[in-house]
Amino acid sequence: MAPAAVEFPGSSSSFKRVCVMDAGGCFGSALVHRLLQRGYIVHAAISSHVEMQSMAGDGKNLRVFHTDPLDYHSIVEALEGCYGLFYCFQPPSDHPSYDESMAEMEVRAAHNVLEACAQTDTIDKVVFTSSATAVIWRDPSDSTPSSQDVDERNWSNVNFCKKFKLWHGLSKTLAEKTAWALAMDRGVSMVTINAGLLLSPDLTITHPYLKGAAEMYEDGVFVTVDLKFLVDSHICVFEDVSAYGRYLCFNRVVNCNEDAVKLAKILLPPDVSSLPPSITVGESRMVPQRISNKKLNKLMVNFDSPVPTLSS
């Protein structure tokens, strides 16, 4: 079933009720606030009681749940009565770094979440946050011509990710494929957002997305996204009845020396010695962009980004 239009105060129907999981991170909490502004009732599913206390004062349309994506029953409780789910995997605090075992954890979480959605009668649509790293990693020996643009139709090569220890790409690829398999098997309507590197205040050089950054840059597929655009993209694909499949989400391609140096200074202030050897400060060089987000941009042309005026 396609999602109906969102109802706001003063309309003949009640608010739409959605769940955001995990709502405790930078992206999740921003999405919760934006949804509340747009008139939704939000179930904020978070993994920490500290986060739960910090969100407690966000208004009467917010309910906070302590949820573990590896605990099926806690997911079902958070989803109760919800029409939609926004799902983003947040690594547990006792396992914050990505390694080979993270892929297994993300796959289990994705399986639990989609199974819970299938068993929740009210859930009509899932927006699953994946990553551009589930799209961009390809083996150079593949038959795909190197000149061909990468878009949401591409999947990262699992064996290539394993070979070069690209654990973020491996985890996101396997988890998203698991989610799609369950969604199709259980008849769950799902859309995925394959996001570029989120430029958040807490971003550091240790972020697992950045493993292989030099190779992404040289291949013209190193993409970033700001928080507002990422949040708006999620809401757009949820509200738009024509949204389907996967959407690459970014609003900047890092493919020139100037942008690469700026990003390096953010990640490594004030030392830029860890830049790829091919990047020299002051040198003008542009790498051809080989990644496309046309599908998302087309969908967002008519997205109502400003907060709607609500009736009293």
XYZ file of C-alpha atoms in Angstrom:
312
model
C 0.000 0.000 0.000
C 1.351 3.453 -0.872
C 1.652 5.989 1.952
C -1.156 8.500 2.240
C -0.581 12.204 2.690
C 0.601 13.299 6.120
C -2.200 14.701 8.284
C -1.676 17.863 10.339
C -3.603 19.381 13.262
C -6.991 20.673 12.211
C -7.518 17.942 9.619
C -10.213 15.305 9.876
C -7.759 12.512 10.704
C -5.260 11.976 13.492
C -1.533 12.593 13.120
C 0.616 10.034 11.385
C 2.657 7.958 13.821
C 6.162 6.849 12.857
C 9.151 5.236 14.542
C 12.758 6.447 14.239
C 15.435 3.870 15.057
C 18.166 4.624 16.189
C 17.067 8.108 17.257
C 20.001 8.730 19.581
C 22.679 9.657 17.048
C 23.262 12.995 15.322
C 21.154 12.045 12.300
C 18.433 10.202 14.197
C 17.810 13.006 16.681
C 17.710 15.614 13.871
C 15.189 13.464 11.993
C 13.012 13.171 15.105
C 12.931 16.957 15.564
C 12.121 17.530 11.885
C 9.281 14.995 11.931
C 7.804 16.587 15.044
C 7.919 19.958 13.305
C 6.008 18.488 10.370
C 3.185 17.229 12.576
C 4.084 13.586 13.111
C 3.780 11.610 16.320
C 7.194 10.001 16.767
C 8.332 6.877 18.569
C 12.035 7.574 19.189
C 13.786 4.228 19.593
C 17.179 4.683 21.226
C 19.774 2.429 22.803
C 20.772 4.458 25.871
C 18.886 5.602 28.961
C 21.034 8.761 28.981
C 19.730 9.633 25.505
C 16.223 8.782 26.664
C 16.419 11.383 29.439
C 17.799 14.037 27.072
C 14.870 13.591 24.653
C 12.162 13.534 27.302
C 11.289 17.224 26.972
C 10.646 17.291 23.231
C 6.866 17.576 23.381
C 3.648 15.636 23.759
C 3.959 14.038 20.298
C 7.139 12.182 21.241
C 7.391 8.796 22.915
C 10.815 7.389 23.740
C 11.636 3.669 23.718
C 14.746 1.830 24.835
C 15.371 -0.496 21.883
C 18.097 -2.928 20.920
C 18.051 -3.898 17.201
C 19.371 -7.307 18.208
C 16.365 -7.763 20.517
C 13.317 -8.542 18.366
C 10.769 -7.963 21.123
C 12.052 -4.473 21.935
C 11.660 -3.558 18.248
C 8.069 -4.798 18.154
C 7.234 -2.697 21.210
C 8.627 0.486 19.624
C 6.751 -0.152 16.362
C 3.347 -0.665 17.954
C 0.758 1.574 16.316
C 3.251 3.097 13.869
C 2.538 3.673 10.195
C 6.169 3.942 9.118
C 9.724 3.250 10.244
C 12.919 5.197 9.625
C 15.744 2.765 10.376
C 19.422 3.591 10.788
C 21.889 1.193 12.391
C 23.948 2.693 15.224
C 26.948 0.616 16.378
C 26.614 -0.374 20.048
C 28.685 1.619 22.545
C 30.671 -1.486 23.510
C 31.544 -2.187 19.854
C 31.956 1.259 18.220
C 34.586 0.367 15.616
C 33.948 -1.511 12.390
C 35.575 -4.877 11.851
C 34.575 -8.116 10.182
C 32.160 -9.027 12.977
C 30.196 -5.789 12.477
C 28.776 -7.146 9.221
C 27.210 -10.078 11.063
C 25.772 -7.711 13.688
C 24.254 -5.367 11.085
C 22.766 -8.273 9.151
C 21.129 -9.667 12.291
C 19.759 -6.235 13.155
C 18.373 -5.683 9.647
C 16.734 -9.112 9.711
C 15.124 -8.443 13.098
C 13.843 -5.014 12.087
C 12.289 -6.094 8.777
C 10.765 -9.196 10.362
C 9.254 -7.037 13.106
C 7.841 -4.653 10.480
C 6.275 -7.585 8.644
C 4.597 -8.712 11.861
C 3.336 -5.206 12.751
C -0.028 -4.752 11.025
C 0.103 -0.957 10.996
C 3.524 -0.561 9.331
C 3.017 0.597 5.753
C 6.461 1.836 4.712
C 10.086 1.517 5.795
C 12.860 3.990 4.978
C 16.116 2.077 5.464
C 19.294 4.137 5.813
C 22.167 2.474 3.996
C 25.362 3.990 2.646
C 27.083 4.941 -0.572
C 29.706 2.394 0.506
C 27.107 -0.266 -0.402
C 27.244 1.080 -3.968
C 30.733 2.297 -4.903
C 33.193 -0.534 -4.239
C 33.804 -2.496 -7.421
C 36.594 -4.798 -8.479
C 38.614 -3.206 -11.311
C 38.669 -6.614 -13.003
C 34.865 -6.562 -13.308
C 33.503 -6.236 -16.813
C 31.806 -2.905 -16.002
C 33.475 -0.170 -18.076
C 35.423 2.231 -15.860
C 33.826 5.189 -17.625
C 30.307 4.177 -16.591
C 28.686 6.283 -13.880
C 27.897 4.671 -10.543
C 24.321 5.065 -9.346
C 21.825 3.295 -7.075
C 21.606 0.355 -9.468
C 25.141 -0.667 -8.478
C 26.092 -2.841 -5.521
C 29.499 -2.984 -3.869
C 31.454 -6.161 -4.556
C 31.377 -8.197 -1.333
C 34.555 -10.155 -2.102
C 36.407 -6.942 -2.969
C 35.337 -5.423 0.370
C 36.537 -8.500 2.248
C 39.859 -8.596 0.399
C 40.717 -4.980 1.236
C 39.090 -4.967 4.696
C 36.488 -2.387 3.715
C 34.316 -3.380 6.655
C 31.910 -0.426 6.424
C 31.123 -1.223 2.799
C 30.820 -4.927 3.563
C 28.475 -4.349 6.516
C 26.227 -1.895 4.686
C 26.053 -4.050 1.557
C 25.168 -7.274 3.354
C 22.714 -5.582 5.731
C 20.912 -3.787 2.919
C 20.701 -6.933 0.800
C 19.287 -8.775 3.818
C 16.693 -6.036 4.313
C 15.661 -6.126 0.656
C 15.350 -9.924 0.701
C 13.105 -9.812 3.795
C 11.061 -6.888 2.485
C 10.319 -8.652 -0.786
C 9.628 -11.979 0.896
C 7.323 -10.497 3.569
C 5.650 -7.895 1.349
C 7.022 -4.873 3.224
C 7.143 -1.597 1.273
C 10.700 -0.305 1.620
C 12.897 2.468 0.223
C 16.609 2.839 0.952
C 18.735 5.957 1.242
C 22.366 5.269 0.323
C 23.995 8.218 2.031
C 27.370 9.772 1.442
C 29.688 10.652 4.320
C 27.661 12.714 6.805
C 29.429 15.977 7.630
C 28.451 16.050 11.296
C 30.169 17.958 14.126
C 31.563 14.739 15.585
C 33.144 13.539 12.320
C 36.768 12.405 12.687
C 39.370 10.641 10.567
C 38.517 7.399 12.395
C 35.061 7.174 10.797
C 34.861 3.757 9.077
C 33.384 5.307 5.904
C 36.790 6.907 5.284
C 38.643 3.622 4.855
C 39.718 3.802 1.209
C 39.056 7.557 0.937
C 42.006 8.068 -1.407
C 40.680 5.390 -3.753
C 37.171 6.918 -3.655
C 38.667 10.291 -4.543
C 40.690 8.951 -7.464
C 37.642 7.087 -8.772
C 35.446 10.196 -8.616
C 32.972 8.638 -6.151
C 33.902 10.327 -2.852
C 30.628 11.969 -1.811
C 29.428 13.796 1.307
C 26.051 14.956 2.577
C 25.037 17.615 5.071
C 22.612 16.870 7.866
C 19.660 18.955 6.644
C 19.748 17.442 3.153
C 19.970 13.917 4.568
C 16.993 14.498 6.877
C 14.898 16.114 4.137
C 15.723 13.248 1.754
C 14.425 10.667 4.211
C 11.170 12.542 4.754
C 10.764 13.122 1.017
C 11.016 9.445 0.081
C 8.643 8.552 2.916
C 5.973 11.070 1.960
C 6.206 10.759 -1.832
C 3.987 7.956 -3.103
C 6.151 7.565 -6.220
C 9.349 6.770 -4.284
C 10.736 3.287 -4.913
C 13.929 1.274 -4.599
C 17.278 2.813 -3.716
C 18.375 6.462 -3.716
C 21.969 7.689 -3.644
C 22.002 10.690 -1.324
C 24.731 13.337 -1.404
C 25.092 17.034 -2.106
C 28.830 17.334 -2.654
C 31.373 15.344 -4.633
C 34.922 15.652 -3.333
C 36.759 15.553 -6.650
C 39.079 18.571 -6.664
C 42.124 19.422 -4.578
C 40.473 22.393 -2.907
C 37.584 20.323 -1.533
C 39.891 17.487 -0.531
C 42.153 19.848 1.405
C 39.158 21.476 3.131
C 37.855 18.083 4.229
C 41.310 16.992 5.375
C 41.614 20.129 7.518
C 38.295 19.299 9.165
C 39.394 15.740 9.862
C 43.040 16.410 10.687
C 43.452 19.962 11.961
C 45.877 21.524 11.344
C 47.987 18.786 9.712
C 47.144 17.732 6.125
C 50.065 15.347 5.752
C 47.708 12.371 5.469
C 46.273 13.577 2.165
C 46.616 11.214 -0.793
C 50.001 11.669 -2.514
C 48.247 12.946 -5.658
C 46.780 15.925 -3.781
C 49.031 18.907 -3.329
C 47.935 22.084 -1.598
C 47.780 24.888 -4.144
C 47.735 22.547 -7.125
C 44.647 22.705 -9.324
C 43.336 19.251 -10.210
C 39.843 17.956 -10.944
C 38.919 14.271 -10.917
C 35.989 13.398 -13.238
C 32.802 12.753 -11.254
C 31.598 9.191 -11.803
C 28.646 8.987 -9.465
C 25.075 10.190 -9.955
C 22.194 11.099 -7.640
C 19.816 12.199 -10.404
C 17.084 9.862 -9.186
C 16.885 11.530 -5.763
C 17.278 15.057 -7.090
C 14.361 14.514 -9.460
C 12.169 13.290 -6.605
C 13.075 16.229 -4.355
C 12.308 18.985 -6.864
C 8.857 19.540 -5.392
C 9.658 18.585 -1.797
C 8.180 21.017 0.697
C 11.289 21.676 2.765
C 9.899 24.542 4.893
C 7.890 23.493 7.925
C 4.168 23.523 6.990
C 1.918 26.076 8.644
C -0.182 24.116 11.113
C -3.805 24.890 11.889
C -4.685 25.790 15.458
